[in-house]
mmCIF file of C-alpha atoms and ligand atoms in Angstrom:
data_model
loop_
_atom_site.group_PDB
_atom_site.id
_atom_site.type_symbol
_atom_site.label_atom_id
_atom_site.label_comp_id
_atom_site.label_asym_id
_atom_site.label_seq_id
_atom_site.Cartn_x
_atom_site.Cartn_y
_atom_site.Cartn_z
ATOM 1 C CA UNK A 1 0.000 0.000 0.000
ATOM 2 C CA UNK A 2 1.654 2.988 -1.224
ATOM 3 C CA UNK A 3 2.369 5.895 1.525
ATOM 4 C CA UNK A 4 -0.297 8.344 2.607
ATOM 5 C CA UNK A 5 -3.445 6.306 1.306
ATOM 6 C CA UNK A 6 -5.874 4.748 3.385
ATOM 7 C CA UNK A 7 -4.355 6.326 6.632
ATOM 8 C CA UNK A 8 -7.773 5.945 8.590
ATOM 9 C CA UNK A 9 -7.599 1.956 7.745
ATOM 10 C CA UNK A 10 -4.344 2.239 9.215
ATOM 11 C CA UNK A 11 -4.506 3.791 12.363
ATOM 12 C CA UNK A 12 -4.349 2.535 15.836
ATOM 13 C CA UNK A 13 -6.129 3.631 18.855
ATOM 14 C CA UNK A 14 -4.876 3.330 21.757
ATOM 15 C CA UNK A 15 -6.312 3.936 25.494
ATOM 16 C CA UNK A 16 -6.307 2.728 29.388
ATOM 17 C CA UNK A 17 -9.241 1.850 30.843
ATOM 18 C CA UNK A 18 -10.819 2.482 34.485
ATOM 19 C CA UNK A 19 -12.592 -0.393 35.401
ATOM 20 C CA UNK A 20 -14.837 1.375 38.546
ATOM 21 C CA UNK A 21 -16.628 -0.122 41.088
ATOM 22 C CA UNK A 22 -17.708 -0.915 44.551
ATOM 23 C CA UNK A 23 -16.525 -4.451 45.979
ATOM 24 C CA UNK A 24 -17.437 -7.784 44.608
ATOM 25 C CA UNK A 25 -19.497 -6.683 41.437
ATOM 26 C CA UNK A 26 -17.279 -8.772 39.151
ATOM 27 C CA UNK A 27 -15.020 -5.888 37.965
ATOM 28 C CA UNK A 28 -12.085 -8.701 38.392
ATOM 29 C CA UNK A 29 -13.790 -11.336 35.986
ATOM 30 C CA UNK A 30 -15.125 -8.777 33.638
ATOM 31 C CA UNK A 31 -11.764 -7.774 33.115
ATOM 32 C CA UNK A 32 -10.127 -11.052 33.035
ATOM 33 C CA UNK A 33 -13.142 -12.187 30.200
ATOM 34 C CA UNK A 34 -12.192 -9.558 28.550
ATOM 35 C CA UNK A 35 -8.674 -9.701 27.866
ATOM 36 C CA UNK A 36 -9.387 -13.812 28.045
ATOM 37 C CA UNK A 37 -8.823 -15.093 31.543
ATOM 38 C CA UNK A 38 -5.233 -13.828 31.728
ATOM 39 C CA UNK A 39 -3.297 -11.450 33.564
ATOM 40 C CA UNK A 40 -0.484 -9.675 32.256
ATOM 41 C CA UNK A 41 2.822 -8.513 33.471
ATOM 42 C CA UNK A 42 4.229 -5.270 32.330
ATOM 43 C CA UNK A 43 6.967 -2.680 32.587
ATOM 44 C CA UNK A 44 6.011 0.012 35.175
ATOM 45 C CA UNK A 45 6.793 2.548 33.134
ATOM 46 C CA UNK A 46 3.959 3.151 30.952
ATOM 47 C CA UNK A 47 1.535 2.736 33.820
ATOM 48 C CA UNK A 48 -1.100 5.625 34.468
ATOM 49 C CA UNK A 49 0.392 7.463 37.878
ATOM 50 C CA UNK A 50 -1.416 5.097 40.772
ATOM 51 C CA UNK A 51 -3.561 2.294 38.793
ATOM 52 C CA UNK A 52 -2.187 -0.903 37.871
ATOM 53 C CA UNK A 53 -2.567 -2.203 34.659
ATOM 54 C CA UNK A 54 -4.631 -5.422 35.072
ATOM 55 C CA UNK A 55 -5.249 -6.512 31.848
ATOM 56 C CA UNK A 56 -4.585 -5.639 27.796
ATOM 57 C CA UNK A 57 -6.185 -7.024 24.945
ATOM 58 C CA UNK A 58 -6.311 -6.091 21.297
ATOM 59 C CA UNK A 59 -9.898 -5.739 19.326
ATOM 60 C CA UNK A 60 -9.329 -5.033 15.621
ATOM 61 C CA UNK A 61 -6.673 -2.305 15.477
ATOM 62 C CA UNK A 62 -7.204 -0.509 18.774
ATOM 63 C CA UNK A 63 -5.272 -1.485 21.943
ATOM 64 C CA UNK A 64 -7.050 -1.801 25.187
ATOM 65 C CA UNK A 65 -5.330 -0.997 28.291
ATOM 66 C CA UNK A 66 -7.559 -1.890 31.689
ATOM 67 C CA UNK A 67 -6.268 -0.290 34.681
ATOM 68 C CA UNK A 68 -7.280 -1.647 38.549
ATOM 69 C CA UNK A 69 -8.783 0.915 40.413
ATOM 70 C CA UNK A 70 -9.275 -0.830 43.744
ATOM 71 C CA UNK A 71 -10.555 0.550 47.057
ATOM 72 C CA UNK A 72 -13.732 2.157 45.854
ATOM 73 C CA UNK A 73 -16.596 1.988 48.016
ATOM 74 C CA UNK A 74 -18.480 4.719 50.853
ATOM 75 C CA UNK A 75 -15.079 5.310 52.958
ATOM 76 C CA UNK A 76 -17.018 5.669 56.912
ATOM 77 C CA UNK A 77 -13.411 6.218 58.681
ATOM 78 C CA UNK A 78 -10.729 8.513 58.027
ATOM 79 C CA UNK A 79 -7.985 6.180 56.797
ATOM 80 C CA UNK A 80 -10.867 5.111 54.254
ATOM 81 C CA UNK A 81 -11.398 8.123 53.061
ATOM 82 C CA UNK A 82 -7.726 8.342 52.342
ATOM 83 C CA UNK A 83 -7.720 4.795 50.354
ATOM 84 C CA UNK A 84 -10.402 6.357 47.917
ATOM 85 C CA UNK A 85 -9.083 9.414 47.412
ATOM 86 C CA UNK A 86 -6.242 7.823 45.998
ATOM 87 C CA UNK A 87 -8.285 5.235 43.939
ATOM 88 C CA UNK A 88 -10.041 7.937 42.231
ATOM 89 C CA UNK A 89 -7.211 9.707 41.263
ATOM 90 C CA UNK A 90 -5.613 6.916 39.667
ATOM 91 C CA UNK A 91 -8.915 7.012 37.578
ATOM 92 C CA UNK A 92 -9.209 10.258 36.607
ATOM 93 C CA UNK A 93 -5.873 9.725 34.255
ATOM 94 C CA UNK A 94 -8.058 6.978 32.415
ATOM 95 C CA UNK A 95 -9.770 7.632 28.933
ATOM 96 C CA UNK A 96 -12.487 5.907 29.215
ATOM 97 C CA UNK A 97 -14.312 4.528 32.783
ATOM 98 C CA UNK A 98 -16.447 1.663 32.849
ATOM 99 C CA UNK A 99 -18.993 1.876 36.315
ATOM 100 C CA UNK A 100 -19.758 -1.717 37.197
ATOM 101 C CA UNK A 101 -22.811 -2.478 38.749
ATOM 102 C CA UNK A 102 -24.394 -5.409 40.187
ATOM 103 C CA UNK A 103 -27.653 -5.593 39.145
ATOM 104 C CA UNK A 104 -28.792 -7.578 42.314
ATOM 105 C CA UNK A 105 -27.415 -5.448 44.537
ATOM 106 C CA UNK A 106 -28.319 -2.308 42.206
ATOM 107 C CA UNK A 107 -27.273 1.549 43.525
ATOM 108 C CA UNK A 108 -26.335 0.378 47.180
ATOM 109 C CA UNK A 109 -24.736 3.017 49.341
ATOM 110 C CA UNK A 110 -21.291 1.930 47.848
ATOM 111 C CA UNK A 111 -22.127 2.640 44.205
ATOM 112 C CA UNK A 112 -24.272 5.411 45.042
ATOM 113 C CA UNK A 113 -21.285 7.256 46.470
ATOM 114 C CA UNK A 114 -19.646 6.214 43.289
ATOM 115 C CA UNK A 115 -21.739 7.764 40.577
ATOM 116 C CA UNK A 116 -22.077 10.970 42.605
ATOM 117 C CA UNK A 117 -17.780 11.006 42.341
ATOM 118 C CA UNK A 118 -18.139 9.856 39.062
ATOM 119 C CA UNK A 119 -20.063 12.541 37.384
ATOM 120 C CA UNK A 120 -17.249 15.286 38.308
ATOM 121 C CA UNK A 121 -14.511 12.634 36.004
ATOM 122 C CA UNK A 122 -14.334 14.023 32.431
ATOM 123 C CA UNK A 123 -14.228 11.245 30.520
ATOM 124 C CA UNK A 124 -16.597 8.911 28.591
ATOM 125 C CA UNK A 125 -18.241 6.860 30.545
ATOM 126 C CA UNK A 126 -19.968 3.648 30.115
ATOM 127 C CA UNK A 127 -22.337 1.904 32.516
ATOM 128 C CA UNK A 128 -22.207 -1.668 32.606
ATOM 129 C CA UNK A 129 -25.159 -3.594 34.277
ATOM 130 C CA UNK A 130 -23.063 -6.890 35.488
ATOM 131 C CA UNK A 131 -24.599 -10.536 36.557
ATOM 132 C CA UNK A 132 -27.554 -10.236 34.360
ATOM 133 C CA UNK A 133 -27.727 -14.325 34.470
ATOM 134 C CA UNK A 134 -29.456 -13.277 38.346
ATOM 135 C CA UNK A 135 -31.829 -10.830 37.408
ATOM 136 C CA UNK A 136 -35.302 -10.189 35.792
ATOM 137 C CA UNK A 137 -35.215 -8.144 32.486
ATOM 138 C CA UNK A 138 -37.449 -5.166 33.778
ATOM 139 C CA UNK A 139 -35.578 -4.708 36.993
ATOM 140 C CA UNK A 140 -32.753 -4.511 34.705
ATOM 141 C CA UNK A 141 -34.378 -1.682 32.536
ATOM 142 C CA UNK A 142 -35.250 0.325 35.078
ATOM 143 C CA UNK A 143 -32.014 0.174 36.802
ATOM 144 C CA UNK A 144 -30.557 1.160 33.869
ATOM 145 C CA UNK A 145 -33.264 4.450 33.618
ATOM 146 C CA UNK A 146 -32.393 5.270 36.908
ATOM 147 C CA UNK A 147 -28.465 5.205 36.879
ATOM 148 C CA UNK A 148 -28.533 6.790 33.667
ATOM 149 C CA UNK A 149 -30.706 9.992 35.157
ATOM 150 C CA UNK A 150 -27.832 10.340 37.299
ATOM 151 C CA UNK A 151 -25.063 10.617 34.914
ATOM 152 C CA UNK A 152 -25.391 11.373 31.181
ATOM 153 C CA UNK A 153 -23.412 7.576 30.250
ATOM 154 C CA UNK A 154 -22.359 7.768 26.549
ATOM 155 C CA UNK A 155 -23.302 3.870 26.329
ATOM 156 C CA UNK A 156 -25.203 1.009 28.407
ATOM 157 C CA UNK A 157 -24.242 -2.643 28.390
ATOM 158 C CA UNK A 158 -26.137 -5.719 30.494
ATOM 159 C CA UNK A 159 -23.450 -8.369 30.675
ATOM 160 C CA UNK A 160 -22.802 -11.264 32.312
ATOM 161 C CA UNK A 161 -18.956 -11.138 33.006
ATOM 162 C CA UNK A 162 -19.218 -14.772 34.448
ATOM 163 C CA UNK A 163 -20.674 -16.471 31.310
ATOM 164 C CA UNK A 164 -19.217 -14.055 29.174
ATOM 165 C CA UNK A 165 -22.432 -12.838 27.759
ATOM 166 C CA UNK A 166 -22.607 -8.975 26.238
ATOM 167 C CA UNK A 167 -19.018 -8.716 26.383
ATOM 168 C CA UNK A 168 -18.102 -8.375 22.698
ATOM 169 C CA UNK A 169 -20.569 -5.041 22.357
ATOM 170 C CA UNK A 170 -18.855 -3.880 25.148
ATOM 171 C CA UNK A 171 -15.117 -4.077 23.880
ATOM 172 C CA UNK A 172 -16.131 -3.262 20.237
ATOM 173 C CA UNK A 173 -17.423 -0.135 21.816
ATOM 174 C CA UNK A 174 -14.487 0.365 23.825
ATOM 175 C CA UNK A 175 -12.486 -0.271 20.822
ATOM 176 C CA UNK A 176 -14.377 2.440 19.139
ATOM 177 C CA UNK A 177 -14.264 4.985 22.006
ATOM 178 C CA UNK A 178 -10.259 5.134 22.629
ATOM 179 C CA UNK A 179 -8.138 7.772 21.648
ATOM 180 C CA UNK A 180 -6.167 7.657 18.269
ATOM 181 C CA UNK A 181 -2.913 6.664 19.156
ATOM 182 C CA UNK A 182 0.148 4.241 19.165
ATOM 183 C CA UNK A 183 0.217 1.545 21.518
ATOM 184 C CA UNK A 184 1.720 1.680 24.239
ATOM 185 C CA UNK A 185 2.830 -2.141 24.907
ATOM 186 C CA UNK A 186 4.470 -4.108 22.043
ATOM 187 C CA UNK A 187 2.418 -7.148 21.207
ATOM 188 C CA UNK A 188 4.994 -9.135 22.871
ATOM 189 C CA UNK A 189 4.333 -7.728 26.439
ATOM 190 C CA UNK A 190 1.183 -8.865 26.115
ATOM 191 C CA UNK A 191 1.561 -12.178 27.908
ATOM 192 C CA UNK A 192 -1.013 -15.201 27.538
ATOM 193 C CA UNK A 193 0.926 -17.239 30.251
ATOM 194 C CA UNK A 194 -1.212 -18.744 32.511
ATOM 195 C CA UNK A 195 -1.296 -17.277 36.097
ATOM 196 C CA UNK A 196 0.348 -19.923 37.729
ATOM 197 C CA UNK A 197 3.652 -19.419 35.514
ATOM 198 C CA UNK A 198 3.242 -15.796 35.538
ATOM 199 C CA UNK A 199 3.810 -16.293 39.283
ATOM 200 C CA UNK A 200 6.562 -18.228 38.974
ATOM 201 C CA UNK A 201 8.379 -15.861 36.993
ATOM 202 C CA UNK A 202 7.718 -13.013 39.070
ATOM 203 C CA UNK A 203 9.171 -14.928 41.910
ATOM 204 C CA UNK A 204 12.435 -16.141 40.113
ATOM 205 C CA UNK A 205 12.848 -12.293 39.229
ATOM 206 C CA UNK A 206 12.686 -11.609 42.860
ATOM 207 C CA UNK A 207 15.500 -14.058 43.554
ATOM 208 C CA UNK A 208 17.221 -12.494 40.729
ATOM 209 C CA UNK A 209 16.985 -9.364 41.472
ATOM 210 C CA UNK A 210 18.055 -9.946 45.323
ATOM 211 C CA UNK A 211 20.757 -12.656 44.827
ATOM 212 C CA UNK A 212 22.223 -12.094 41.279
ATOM 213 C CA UNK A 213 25.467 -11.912 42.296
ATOM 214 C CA UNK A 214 25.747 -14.934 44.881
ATOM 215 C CA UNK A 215 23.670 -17.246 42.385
ATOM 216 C CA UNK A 216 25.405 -17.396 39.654
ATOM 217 C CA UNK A 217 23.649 -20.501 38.239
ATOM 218 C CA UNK A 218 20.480 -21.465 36.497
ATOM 219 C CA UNK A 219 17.679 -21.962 39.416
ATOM 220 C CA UNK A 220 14.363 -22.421 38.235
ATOM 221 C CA UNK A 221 10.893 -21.701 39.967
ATOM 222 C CA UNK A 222 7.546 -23.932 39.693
ATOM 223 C CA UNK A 223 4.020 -22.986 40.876
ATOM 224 C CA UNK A 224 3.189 -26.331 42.353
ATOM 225 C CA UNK A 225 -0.239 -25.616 44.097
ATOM 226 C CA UNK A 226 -2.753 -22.450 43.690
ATOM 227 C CA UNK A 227 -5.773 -22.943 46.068
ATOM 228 C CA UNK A 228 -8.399 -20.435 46.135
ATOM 229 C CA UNK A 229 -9.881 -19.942 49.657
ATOM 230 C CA UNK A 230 -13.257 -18.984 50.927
ATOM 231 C CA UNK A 231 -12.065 -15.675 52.257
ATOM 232 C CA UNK A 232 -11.512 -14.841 48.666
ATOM 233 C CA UNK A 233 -7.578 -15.257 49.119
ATOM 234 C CA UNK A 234 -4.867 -17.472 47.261
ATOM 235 C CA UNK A 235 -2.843 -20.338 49.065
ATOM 236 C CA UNK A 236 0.712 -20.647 46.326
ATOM 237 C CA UNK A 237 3.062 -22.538 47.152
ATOM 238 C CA UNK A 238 6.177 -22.548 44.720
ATOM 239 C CA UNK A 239 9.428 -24.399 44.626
ATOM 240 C CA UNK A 240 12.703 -22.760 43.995
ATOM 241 C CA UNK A 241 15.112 -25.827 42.423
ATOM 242 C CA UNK A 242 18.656 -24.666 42.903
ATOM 243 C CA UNK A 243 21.434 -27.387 42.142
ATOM 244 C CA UNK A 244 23.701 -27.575 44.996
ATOM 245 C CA UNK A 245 23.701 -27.515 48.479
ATOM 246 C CA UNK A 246 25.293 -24.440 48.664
ATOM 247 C CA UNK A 247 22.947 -22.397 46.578
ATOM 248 C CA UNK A 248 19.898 -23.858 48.463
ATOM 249 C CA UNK A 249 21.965 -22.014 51.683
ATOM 250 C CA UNK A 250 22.374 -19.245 49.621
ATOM 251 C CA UNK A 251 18.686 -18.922 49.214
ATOM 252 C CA UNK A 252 17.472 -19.435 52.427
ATOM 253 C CA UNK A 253 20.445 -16.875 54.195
ATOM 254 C CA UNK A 254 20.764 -16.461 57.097
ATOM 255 C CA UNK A 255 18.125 -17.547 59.508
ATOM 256 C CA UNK A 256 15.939 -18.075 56.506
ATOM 257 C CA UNK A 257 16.197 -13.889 55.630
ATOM 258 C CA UNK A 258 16.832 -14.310 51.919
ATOM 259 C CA UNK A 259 13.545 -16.508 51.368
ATOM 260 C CA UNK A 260 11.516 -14.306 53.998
ATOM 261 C CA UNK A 261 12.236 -11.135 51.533
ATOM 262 C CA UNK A 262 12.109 -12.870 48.277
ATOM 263 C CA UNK A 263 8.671 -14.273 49.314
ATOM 264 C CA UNK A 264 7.401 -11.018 50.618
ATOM 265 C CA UNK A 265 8.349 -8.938 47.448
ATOM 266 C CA UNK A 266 6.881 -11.678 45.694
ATOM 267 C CA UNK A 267 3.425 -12.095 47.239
ATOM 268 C CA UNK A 268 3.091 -7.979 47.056
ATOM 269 C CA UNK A 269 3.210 -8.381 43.576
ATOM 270 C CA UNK A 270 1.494 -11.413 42.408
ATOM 271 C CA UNK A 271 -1.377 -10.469 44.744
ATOM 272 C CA UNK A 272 -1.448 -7.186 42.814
ATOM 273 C CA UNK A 273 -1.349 -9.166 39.767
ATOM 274 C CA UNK A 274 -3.957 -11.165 40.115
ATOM 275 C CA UNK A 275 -6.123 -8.484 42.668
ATOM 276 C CA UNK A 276 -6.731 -11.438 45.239
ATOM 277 C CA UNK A 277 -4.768 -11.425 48.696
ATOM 278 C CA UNK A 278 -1.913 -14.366 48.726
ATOM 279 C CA UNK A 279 -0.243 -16.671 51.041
ATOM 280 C CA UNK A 280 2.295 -17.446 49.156
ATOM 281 C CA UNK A 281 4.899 -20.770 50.438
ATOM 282 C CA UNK A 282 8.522 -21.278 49.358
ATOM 283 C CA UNK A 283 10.416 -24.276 49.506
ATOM 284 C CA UNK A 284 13.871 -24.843 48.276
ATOM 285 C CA UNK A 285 14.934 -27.851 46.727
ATOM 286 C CA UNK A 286 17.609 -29.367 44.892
ATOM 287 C CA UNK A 287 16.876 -30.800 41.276
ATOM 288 C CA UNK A 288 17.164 -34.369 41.221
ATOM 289 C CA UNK A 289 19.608 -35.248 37.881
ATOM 290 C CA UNK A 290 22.426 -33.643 39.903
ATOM 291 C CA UNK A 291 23.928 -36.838 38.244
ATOM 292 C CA UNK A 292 24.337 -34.904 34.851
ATOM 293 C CA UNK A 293 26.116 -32.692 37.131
ATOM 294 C CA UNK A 294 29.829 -32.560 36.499
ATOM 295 C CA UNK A 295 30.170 -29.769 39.594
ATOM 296 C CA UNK A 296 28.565 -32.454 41.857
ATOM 297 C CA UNK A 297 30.866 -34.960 40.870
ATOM 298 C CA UNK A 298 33.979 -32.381 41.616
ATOM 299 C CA UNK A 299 32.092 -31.340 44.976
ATOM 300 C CA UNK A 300 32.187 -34.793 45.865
ATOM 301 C CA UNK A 301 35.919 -35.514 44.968
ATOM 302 C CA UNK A 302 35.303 -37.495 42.102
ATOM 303 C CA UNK A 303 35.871 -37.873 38.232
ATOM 304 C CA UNK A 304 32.467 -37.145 35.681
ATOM 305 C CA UNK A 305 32.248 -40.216 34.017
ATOM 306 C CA UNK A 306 32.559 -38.696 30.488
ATOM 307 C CA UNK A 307 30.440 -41.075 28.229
HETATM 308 P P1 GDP B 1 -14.582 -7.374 42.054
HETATM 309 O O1 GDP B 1 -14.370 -7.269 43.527
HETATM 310 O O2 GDP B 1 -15.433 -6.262 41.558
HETATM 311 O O3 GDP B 1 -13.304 -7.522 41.275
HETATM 312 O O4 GDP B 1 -15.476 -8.695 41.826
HETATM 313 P P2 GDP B 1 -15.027 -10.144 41.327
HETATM 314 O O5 GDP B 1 -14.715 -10.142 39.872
HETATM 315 O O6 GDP B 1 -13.997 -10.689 42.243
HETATM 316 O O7 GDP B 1 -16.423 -10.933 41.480
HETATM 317 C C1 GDP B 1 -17.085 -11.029 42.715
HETATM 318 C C2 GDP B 1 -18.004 -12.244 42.688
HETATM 319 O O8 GDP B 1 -19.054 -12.075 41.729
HETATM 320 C C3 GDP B 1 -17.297 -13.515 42.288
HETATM 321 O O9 GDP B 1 -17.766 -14.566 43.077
HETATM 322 C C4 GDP B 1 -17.687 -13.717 40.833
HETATM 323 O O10 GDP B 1 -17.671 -15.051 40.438
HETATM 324 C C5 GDP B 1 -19.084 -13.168 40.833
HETATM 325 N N1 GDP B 1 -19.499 -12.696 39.495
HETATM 326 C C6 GDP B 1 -18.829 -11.876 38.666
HETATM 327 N N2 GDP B 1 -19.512 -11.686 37.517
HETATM 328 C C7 GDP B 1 -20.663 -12.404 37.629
HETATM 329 C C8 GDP B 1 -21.795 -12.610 36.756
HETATM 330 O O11 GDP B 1 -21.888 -12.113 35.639
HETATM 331 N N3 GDP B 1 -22.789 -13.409 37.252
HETATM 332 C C9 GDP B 1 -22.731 -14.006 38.461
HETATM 333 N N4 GDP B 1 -23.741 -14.775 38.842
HETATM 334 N N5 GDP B 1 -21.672 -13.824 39.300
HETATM 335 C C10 GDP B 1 -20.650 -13.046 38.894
HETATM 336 MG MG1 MG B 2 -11.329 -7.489 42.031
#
């Protein structure tokens, strides 16, 4: 295609994404439907100011960028009121918001204090009535009258996040709605790993990061069990496979210190990965095949048997 033509065809859009909303309305799995089920792990530095980039998926030629806004709800205490202030301004750098509502629980004093905040935010804003699959159709209508009186919403989706129902409107209209622009994350950033190895890298880059210069060798790290909990938490535990004795001592330090940061900066981050609260376990092991080993051999005074 020669220069200059067709330049609309061929221009991206670009945009982040606040997904808003009080507690437990399924702004997590609308999000995670949307970009498929998978979190993504990605540089810092393109990140709006405070929000944390949960999720990006492409739909035709635009990029979506959704960005975690967490903490929203009626703030009764002082330190609460200090947690939202800080959630909304993390939103107010978005292009477009999406309010989630759950249409059982409807305008509740959470979401009510929500769309009063919501209508001072400049941007486009789309009202999304969630876990349709539990309500009657009228109720649904006339929630959707009544939110909309509130704040003029430039476009209304019913959806069912959980059984993925109304979603495709929604992004093709998000798709529509961002900004022309570049995108901001190469297509290779955009990671379809699972969770569980997503967490396992995140912790071997913690090791890295703390211990790069007293383990020198290849250590590997497997997610070996991811329990959810009824609190709504994670239960991880991970094994870090070094190949000596010596490394294994290495990782745990002294008095176990080594493991006790690694595993904290790890659990900070995979819990903000995946927006659920973690107990994350790490065990050390060594690899079984030391036998291929030709160190182990040396360690242990003896020739590697060359054939
Ligand atoms: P968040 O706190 O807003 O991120 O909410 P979550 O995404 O964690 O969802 C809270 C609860 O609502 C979970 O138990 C979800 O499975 C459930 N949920 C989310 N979307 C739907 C939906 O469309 N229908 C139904 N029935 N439940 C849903
Ligand atoms: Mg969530």
């Amino acid at each position: 295609m020669p220069e200059g033509t067709d330049s609309a065809a061929a221009a991206t859009r670009c945009g982040f994404i606040a997904v808003i909303g009080a507690p437990n309305v399924g702004k997590s799995t609308l999000v995670n439907a949307l970009v498929g089920g998978k979190v993504t792990i990605v540089s810092p530095k393109v990140q709006t100011t405070r929000s944390l980039v949960r999720g990006i998926t492409v739909d035709g030629r635009a990029q979506l960028i959704f960005v975690d806004t967490p903490g929203l709800f009626a703030p009764r205490r002082r330190l609460e009121r200090a947690m939202v202030t800080i959630a909304w301004a993390g939103a107010k750098d978005a292009d477009l918001a999406v309010l989630v509502v759950d249409a059982k629980r409807a305008l509740d004093a959470d979401t009510d204090a929500i769309l009063d905040r919501l209508a001072n935010l400049a941007m486009p804003k789309a009202l999304v009535l969630n876990k349709i699959d539990l309500v009657a159709k009228p109720v649904l209508l006339a929630l959707a009258c009544t939110a909309n009186e509130r704040i003029g919403f430039s476009a209304t989706f019913m959806i069912s996040a959980l059984k993925g129902e109304g979603l495709a409107d929604l992004k093709a209209w998000l798709a529509r709605e961002v900004p022309l622009g570049p995108w901001l994350y190469p297509e290779d950033q955009m990671s379809d790993a699972p969770p569980r190895s997503l967490a396992a890298e995140v912790t071997r880059e913690k090791l890295l990061l703390r211990l790069h210069q007293e383990l020198p060798y290849r250590s590997t790290v497997e997610t070996e069990a991811w329990k959810e909990q009824p609190d709504g938490s994670v239960r991880i535990e991970q094994t870090i496979y070094v190949e000596r004795e010596s490394q294994r001592k290495i990782v745990l330090g002294k008095g176990g210190q080594a493991i006790k940061a690694i595993g904290s900066d790890a659990r900070k981050e995979i819990a903000e990965l995946i927006g659920q609260r973690v107990h994350l376990f790490l065990f050390v092991k060594i690899r079984e095949g030391w036998a291929d080993d030709p160190e182990r051999y040396r360690e242990m005074g003896l020739e590697f048997p060359r054939e």
